[in-house]
PDB file of C-alpha atoms in Angstrom:
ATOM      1  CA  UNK A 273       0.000   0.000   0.000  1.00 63.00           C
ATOM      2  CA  UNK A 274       2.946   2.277  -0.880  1.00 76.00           C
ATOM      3  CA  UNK A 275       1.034   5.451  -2.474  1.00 93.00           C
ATOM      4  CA  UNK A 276       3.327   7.394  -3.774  1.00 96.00           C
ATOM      5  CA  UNK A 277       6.896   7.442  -3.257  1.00 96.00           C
ATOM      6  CA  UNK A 278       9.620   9.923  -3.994  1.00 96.00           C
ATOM      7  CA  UNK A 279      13.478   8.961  -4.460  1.00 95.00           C
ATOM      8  CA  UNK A 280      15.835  10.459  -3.185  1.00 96.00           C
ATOM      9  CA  UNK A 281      14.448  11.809   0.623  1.00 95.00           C
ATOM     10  CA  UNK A 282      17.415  14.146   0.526  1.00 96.00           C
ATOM     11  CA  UNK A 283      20.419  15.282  -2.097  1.00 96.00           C
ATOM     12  CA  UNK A 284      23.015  17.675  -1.800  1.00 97.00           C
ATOM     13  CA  UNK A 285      24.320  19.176  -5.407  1.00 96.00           C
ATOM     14  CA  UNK A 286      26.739  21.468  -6.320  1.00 97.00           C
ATOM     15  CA  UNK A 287      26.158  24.529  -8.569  1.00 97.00           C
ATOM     16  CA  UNK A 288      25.639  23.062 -12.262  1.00 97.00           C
ATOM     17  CA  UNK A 289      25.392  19.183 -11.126  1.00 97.00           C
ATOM     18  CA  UNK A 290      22.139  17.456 -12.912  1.00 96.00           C
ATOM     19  CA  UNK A 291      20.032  15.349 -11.434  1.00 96.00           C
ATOM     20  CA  UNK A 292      16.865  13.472 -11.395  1.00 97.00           C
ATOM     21  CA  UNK A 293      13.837  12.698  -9.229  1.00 97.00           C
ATOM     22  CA  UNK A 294      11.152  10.038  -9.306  1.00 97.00           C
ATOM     23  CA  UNK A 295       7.901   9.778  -8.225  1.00 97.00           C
ATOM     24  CA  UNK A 296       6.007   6.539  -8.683  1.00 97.00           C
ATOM     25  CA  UNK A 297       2.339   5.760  -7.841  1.00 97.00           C
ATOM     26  CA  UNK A 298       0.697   2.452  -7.421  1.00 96.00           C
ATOM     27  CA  UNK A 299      -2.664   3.673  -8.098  1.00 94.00           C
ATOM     28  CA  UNK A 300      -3.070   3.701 -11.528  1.00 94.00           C
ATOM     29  CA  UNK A 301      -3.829   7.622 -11.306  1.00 93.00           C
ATOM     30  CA  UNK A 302      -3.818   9.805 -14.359  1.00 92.00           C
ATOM     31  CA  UNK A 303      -2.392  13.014 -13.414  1.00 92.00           C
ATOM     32  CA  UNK A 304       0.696  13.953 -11.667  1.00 94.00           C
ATOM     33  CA  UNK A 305       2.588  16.731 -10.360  1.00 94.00           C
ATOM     34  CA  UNK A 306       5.658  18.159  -9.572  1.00 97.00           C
ATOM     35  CA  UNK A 307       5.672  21.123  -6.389  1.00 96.00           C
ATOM     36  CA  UNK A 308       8.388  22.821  -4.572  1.00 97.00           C
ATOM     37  CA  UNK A 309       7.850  24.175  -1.434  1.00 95.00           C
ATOM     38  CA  UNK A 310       9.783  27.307  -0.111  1.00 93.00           C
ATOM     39  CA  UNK A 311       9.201  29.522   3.255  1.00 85.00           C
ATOM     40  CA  UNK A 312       6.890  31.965   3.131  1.00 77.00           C
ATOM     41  CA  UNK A 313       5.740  30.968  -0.145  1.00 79.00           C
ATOM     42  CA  UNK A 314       3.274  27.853   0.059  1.00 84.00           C
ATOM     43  CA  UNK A 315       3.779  25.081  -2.583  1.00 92.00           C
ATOM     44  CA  UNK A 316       4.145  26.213  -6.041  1.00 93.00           C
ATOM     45  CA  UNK A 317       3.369  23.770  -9.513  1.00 93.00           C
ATOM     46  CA  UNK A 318       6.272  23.080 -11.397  1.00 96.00           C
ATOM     47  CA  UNK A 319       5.154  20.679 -13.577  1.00 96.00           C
ATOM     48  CA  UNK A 320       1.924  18.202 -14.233  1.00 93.00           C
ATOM     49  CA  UNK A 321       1.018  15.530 -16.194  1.00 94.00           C
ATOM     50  CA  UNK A 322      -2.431  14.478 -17.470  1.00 91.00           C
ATOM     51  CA  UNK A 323      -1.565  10.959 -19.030  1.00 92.00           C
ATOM     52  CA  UNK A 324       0.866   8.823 -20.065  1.00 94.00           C
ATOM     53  CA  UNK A 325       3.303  10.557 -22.566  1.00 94.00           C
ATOM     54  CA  UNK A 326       1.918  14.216 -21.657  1.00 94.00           C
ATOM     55  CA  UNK A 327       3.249  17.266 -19.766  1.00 96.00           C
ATOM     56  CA  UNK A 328       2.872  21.001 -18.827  1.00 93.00           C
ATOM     57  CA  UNK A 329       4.210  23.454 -17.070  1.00 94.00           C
ATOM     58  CA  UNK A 330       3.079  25.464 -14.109  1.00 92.00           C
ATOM     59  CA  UNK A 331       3.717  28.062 -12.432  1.00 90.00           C
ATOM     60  CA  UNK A 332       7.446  27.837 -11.781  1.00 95.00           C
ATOM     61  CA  UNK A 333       8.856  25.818 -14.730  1.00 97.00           C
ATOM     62  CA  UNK A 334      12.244  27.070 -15.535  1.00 96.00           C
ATOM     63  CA  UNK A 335      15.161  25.402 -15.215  1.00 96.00           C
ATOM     64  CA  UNK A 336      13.180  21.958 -15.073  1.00 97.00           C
ATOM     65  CA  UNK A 337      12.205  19.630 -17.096  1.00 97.00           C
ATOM     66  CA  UNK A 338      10.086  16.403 -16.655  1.00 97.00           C
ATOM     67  CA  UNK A 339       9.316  12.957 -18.170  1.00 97.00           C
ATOM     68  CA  UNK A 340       6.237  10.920 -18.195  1.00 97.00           C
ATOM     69  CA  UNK A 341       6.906   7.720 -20.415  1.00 95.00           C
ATOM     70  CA  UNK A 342       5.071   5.347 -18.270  1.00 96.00           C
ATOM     71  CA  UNK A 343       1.471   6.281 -16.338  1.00 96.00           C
ATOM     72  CA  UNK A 344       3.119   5.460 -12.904  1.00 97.00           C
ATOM     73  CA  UNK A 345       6.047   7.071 -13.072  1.00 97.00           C
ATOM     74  CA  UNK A 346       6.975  11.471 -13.660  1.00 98.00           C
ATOM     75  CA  UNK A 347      10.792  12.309 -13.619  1.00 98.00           C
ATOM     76  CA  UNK A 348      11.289  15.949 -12.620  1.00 98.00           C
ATOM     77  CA  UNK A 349      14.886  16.693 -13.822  1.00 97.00           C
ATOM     78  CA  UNK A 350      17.359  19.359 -12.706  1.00 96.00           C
ATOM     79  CA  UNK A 351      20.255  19.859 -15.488  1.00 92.00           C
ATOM     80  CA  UNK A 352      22.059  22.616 -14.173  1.00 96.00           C
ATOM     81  CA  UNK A 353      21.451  22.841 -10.761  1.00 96.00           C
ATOM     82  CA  UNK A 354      21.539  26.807  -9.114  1.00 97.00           C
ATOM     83  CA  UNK A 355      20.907  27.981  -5.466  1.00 96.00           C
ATOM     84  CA  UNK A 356      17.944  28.801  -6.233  1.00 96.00           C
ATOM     85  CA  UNK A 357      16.461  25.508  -6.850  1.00 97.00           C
ATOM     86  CA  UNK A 358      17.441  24.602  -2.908  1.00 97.00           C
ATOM     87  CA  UNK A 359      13.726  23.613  -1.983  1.00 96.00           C
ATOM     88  CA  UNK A 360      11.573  20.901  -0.574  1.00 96.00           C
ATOM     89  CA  UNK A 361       9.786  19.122  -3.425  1.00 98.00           C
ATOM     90  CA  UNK A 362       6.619  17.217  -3.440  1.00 97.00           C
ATOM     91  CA  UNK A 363       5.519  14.909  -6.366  1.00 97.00           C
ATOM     92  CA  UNK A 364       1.324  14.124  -5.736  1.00 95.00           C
ATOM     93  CA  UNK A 365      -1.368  12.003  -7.952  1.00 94.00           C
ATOM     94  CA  UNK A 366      -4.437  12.509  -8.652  1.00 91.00           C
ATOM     95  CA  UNK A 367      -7.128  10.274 -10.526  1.00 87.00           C
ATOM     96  CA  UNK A 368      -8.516  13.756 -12.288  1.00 77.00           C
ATOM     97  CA  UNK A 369     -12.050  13.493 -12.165  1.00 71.00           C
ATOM     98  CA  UNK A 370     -14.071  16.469 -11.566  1.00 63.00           C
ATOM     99  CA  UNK A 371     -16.185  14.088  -8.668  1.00 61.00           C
ATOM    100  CA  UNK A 372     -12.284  13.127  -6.669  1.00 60.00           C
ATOM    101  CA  UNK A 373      -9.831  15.874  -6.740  1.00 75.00           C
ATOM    102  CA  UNK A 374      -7.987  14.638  -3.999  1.00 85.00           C
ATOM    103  CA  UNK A 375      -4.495  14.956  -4.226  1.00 89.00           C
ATOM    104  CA  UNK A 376      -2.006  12.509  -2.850  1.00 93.00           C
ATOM    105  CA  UNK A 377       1.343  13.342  -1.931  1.00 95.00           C
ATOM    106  CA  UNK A 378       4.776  11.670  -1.754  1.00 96.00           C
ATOM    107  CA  UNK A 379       7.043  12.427   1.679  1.00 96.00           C
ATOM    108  CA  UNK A 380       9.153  14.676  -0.246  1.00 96.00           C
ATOM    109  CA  UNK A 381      12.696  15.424  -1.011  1.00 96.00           C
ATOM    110  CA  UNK A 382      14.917  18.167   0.472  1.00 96.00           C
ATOM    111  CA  UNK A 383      17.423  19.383  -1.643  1.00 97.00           C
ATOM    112  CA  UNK A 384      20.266  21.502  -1.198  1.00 96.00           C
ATOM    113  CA  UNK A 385      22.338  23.479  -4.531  1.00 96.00           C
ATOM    114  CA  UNK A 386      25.531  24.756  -2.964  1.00 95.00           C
TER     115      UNK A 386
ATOM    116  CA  UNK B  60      -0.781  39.441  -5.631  1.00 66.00           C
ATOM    117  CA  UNK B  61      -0.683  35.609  -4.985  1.00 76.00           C
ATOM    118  CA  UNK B  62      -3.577  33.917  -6.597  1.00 87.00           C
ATOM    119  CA  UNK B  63      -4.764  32.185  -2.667  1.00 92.00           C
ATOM    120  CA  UNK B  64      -3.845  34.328   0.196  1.00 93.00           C
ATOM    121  CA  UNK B  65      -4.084  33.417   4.050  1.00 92.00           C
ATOM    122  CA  UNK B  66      -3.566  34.998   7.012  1.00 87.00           C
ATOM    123  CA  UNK B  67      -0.099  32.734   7.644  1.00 84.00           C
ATOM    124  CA  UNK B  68      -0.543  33.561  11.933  1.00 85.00           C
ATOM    125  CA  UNK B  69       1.012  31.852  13.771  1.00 91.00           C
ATOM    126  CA  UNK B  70      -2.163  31.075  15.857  1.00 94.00           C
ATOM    127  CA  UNK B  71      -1.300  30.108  19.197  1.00 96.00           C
ATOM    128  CA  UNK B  72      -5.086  28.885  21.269  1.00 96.00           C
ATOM    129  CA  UNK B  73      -5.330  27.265  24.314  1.00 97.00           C
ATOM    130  CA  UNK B  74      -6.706  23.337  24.151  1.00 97.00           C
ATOM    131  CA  UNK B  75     -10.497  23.445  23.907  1.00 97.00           C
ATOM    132  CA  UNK B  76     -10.849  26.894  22.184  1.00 97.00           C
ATOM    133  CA  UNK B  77     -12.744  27.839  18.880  1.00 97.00           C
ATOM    134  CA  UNK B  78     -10.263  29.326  15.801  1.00 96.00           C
ATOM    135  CA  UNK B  79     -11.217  30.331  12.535  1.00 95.00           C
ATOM    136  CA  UNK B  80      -8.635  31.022   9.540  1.00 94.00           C
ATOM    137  CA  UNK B  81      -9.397  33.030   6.496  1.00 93.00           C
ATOM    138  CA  UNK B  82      -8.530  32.694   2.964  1.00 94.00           C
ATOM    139  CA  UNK B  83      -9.256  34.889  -0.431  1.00 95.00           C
ATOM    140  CA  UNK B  84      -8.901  33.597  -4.096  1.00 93.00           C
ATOM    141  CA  UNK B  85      -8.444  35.871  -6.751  1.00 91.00           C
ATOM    142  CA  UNK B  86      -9.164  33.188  -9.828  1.00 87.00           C
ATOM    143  CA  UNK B  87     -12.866  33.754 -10.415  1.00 86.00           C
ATOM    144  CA  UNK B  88     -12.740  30.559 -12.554  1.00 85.00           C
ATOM    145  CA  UNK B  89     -11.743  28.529  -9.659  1.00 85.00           C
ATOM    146  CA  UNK B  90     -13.355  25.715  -9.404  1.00 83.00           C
ATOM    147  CA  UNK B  91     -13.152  23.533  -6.360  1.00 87.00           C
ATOM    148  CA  UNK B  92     -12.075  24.587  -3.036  1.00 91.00           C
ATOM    149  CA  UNK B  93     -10.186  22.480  -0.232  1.00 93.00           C
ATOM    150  CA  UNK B  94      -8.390  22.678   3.100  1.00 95.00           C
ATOM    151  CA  UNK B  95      -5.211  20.681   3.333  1.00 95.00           C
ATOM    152  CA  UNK B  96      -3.429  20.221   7.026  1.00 96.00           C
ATOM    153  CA  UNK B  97       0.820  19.653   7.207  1.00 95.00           C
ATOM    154  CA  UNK B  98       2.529  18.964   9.822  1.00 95.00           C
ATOM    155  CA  UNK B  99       6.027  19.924  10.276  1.00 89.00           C
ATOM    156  CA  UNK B 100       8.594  18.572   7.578  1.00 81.00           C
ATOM    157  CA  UNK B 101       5.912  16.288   5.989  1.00 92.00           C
ATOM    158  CA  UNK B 102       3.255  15.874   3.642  1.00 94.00           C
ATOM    159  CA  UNK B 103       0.236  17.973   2.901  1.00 94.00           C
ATOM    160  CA  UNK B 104      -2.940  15.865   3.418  1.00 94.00           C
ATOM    161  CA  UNK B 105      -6.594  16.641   2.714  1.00 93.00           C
ATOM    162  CA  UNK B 106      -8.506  17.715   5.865  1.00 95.00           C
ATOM    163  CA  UNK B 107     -11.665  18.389   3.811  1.00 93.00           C
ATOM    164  CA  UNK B 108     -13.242  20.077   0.460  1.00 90.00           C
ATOM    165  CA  UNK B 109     -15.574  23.142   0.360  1.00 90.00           C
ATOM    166  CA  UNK B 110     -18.549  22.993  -0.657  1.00 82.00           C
ATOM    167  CA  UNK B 111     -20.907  26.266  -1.271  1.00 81.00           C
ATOM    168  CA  UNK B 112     -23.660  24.876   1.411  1.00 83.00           C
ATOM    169  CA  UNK B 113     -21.432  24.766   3.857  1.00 84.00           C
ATOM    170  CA  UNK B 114     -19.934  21.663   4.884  1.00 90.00           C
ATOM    171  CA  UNK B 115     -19.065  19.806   8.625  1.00 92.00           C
ATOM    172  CA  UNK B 116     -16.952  17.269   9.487  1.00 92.00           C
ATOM    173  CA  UNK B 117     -16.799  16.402  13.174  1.00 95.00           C
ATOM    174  CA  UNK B 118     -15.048  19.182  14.796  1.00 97.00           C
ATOM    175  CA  UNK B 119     -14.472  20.962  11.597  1.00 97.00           C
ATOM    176  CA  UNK B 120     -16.683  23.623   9.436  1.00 96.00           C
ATOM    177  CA  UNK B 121     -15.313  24.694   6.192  1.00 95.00           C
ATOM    178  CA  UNK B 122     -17.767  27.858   4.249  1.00 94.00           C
ATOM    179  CA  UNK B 123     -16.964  29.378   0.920  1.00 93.00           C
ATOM    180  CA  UNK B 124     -18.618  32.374  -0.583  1.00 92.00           C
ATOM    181  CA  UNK B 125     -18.106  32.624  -4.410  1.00 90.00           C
ATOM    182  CA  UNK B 126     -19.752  36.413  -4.338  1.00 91.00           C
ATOM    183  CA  UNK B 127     -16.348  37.508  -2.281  1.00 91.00           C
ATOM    184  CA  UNK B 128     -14.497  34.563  -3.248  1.00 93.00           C
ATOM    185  CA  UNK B 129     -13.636  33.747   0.280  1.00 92.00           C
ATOM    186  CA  UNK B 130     -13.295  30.483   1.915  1.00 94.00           C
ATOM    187  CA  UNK B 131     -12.952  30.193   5.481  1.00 95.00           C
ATOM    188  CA  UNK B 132     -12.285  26.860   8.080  1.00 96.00           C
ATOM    189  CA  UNK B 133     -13.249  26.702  11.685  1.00 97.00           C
ATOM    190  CA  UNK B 134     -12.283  24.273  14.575  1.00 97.00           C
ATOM    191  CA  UNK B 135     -13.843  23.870  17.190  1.00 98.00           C
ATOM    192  CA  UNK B 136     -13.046  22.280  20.683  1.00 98.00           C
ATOM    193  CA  UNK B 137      -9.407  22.299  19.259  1.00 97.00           C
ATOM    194  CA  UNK B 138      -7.126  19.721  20.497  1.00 97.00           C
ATOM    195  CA  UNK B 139      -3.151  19.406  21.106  1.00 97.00           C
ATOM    196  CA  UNK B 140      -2.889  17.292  17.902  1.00 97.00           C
ATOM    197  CA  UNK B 141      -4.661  20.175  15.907  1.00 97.00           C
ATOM    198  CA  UNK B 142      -1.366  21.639  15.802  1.00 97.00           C
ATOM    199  CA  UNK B 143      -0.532  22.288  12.474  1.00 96.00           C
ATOM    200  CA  UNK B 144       0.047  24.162   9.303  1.00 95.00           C
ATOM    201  CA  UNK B 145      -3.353  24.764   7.731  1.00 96.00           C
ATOM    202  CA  UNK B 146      -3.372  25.283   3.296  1.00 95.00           C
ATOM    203  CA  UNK B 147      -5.969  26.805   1.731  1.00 94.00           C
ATOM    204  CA  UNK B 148      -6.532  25.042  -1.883  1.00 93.00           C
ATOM    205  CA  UNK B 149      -8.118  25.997  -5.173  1.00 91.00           C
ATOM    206  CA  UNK B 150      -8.533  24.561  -8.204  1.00 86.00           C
ATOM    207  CA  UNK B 151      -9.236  25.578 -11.623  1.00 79.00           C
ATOM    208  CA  UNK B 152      -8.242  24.739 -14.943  1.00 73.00           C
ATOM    209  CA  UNK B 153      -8.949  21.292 -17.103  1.00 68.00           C
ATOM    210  CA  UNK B 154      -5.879  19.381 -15.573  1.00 67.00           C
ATOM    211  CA  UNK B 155      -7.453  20.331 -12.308  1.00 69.00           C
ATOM    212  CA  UNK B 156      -4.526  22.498 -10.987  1.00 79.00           C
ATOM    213  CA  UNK B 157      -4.536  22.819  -7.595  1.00 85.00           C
ATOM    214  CA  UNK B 158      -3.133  26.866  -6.095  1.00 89.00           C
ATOM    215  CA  UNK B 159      -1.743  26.497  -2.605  1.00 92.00           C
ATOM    216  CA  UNK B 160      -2.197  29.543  -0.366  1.00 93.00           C
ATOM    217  CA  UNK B 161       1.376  29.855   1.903  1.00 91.00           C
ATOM    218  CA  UNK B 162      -0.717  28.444   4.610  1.00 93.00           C
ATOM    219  CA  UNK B 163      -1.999  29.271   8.472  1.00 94.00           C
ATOM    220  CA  UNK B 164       0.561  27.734  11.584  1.00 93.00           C
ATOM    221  CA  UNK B 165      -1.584  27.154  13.993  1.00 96.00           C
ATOM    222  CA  UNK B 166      -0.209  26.186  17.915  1.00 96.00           C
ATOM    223  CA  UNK B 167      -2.850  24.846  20.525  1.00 97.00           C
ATOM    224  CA  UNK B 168      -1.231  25.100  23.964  1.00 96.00           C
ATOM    225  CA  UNK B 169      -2.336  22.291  26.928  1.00 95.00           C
TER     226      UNK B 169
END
């Protein structure tokens, strides 16, 4: 009964290291988002994804990209990590019908751009 | 000005007392309406959704009012474990976007 679940729980990076994040969902939900989550600020969309092979960006896009090539997973990548992007992120599922907007969330990852 | 805006408090209430928080949206296309609850360093969860009736759940009374586009939660009888940080929600938009307000801390003291 894993939910969702976010890899890694914490990374440290240097200034212009890459790296990737995955969220995976066992329940067979269509959409899925990316957040980050700064003081002060609330959570803000990065990214989502309404299906399989699909994605968009949100509010805070640059310097991201993302990857949905199978329905259970979305990749958020980082390919030139700044200071800036030193943030708690939050990948959540949805199934995305008007009647169940409930959101699920993974535990997040903290990650740190020195 | 942010699309969901709360009052972010802190809110510090003694056990057993009645708090309300606030929120305003300024997306007149918004949708749906929720309140999620965090506590400290983890995951938002869902406490409830809004409904424009007016809608209870135990201890808990969410109220939204499209004409001012304000959306309001109150606890009653509040307990140590109410402790929290308390995120206003709307959503709008065909992928169902959810807007986070920056959210409400609220402290009940024994």
């Amino acid at each position: 009964n894993a939910g969702v679940t976010q890899t890694p729980k914490f990374r440290v990076l240097k200034t212009g290291q890459s790296m990737t994040l995955l969220c995976a969902q066992d329940m067979n939900h269509e959409y899925m988002y990316w957040y980050r989550q700064d003081p002060g600020m609330g959570l803000r969309l990065i990214h989502y994804s309404v299906g399989e092979g699909t994605t968009a960006k949100g509010e805070v896009p640059d310097g991201y990209n993302v990857s949905r090539l199978k329905k259970q997973n979305f990749l958020l990548g980082l390919e030139s990590a700044a200071p800036s992007q030193t943030s708690v992120y939050f990948c959540a599922s949805s199934r995305g019908d008007a009647t169940n907007e409930k959101l699920f969330f993974g535990s997040g990852t903290q990650l740190s751009v020195l | 000005r942010k699309e969901v805006e709360q009052d972010p408090g802190p809110f510090n209430v003694p056990e057993g007392a009645t708090v309300a928080f606030n929120c305003t949206y300024s997306n007149s296309a918004s949708q749906s309406f929720f309140w999620y609850r965090q506590d400290c360093r983890k995951e938002p969860k869902l406490l409830m959704s809004v409904y424009s009736s007016g809608n209870e759940d135990g201890r808990f009374t969410a109220q939204l009012n499209r004409a001012s586009q304000y959306i309001s939660l109150l606890i009653r009888d509040s307990k140590l474990s109410d402790s929290a940080t308390y995120l206003c929600v709307a959503s709008s938009g065909s992928a169902r976007q959810l807007t986070f307000g920056s959210g409400t801390q609220l402290t009940v003291l024994p």
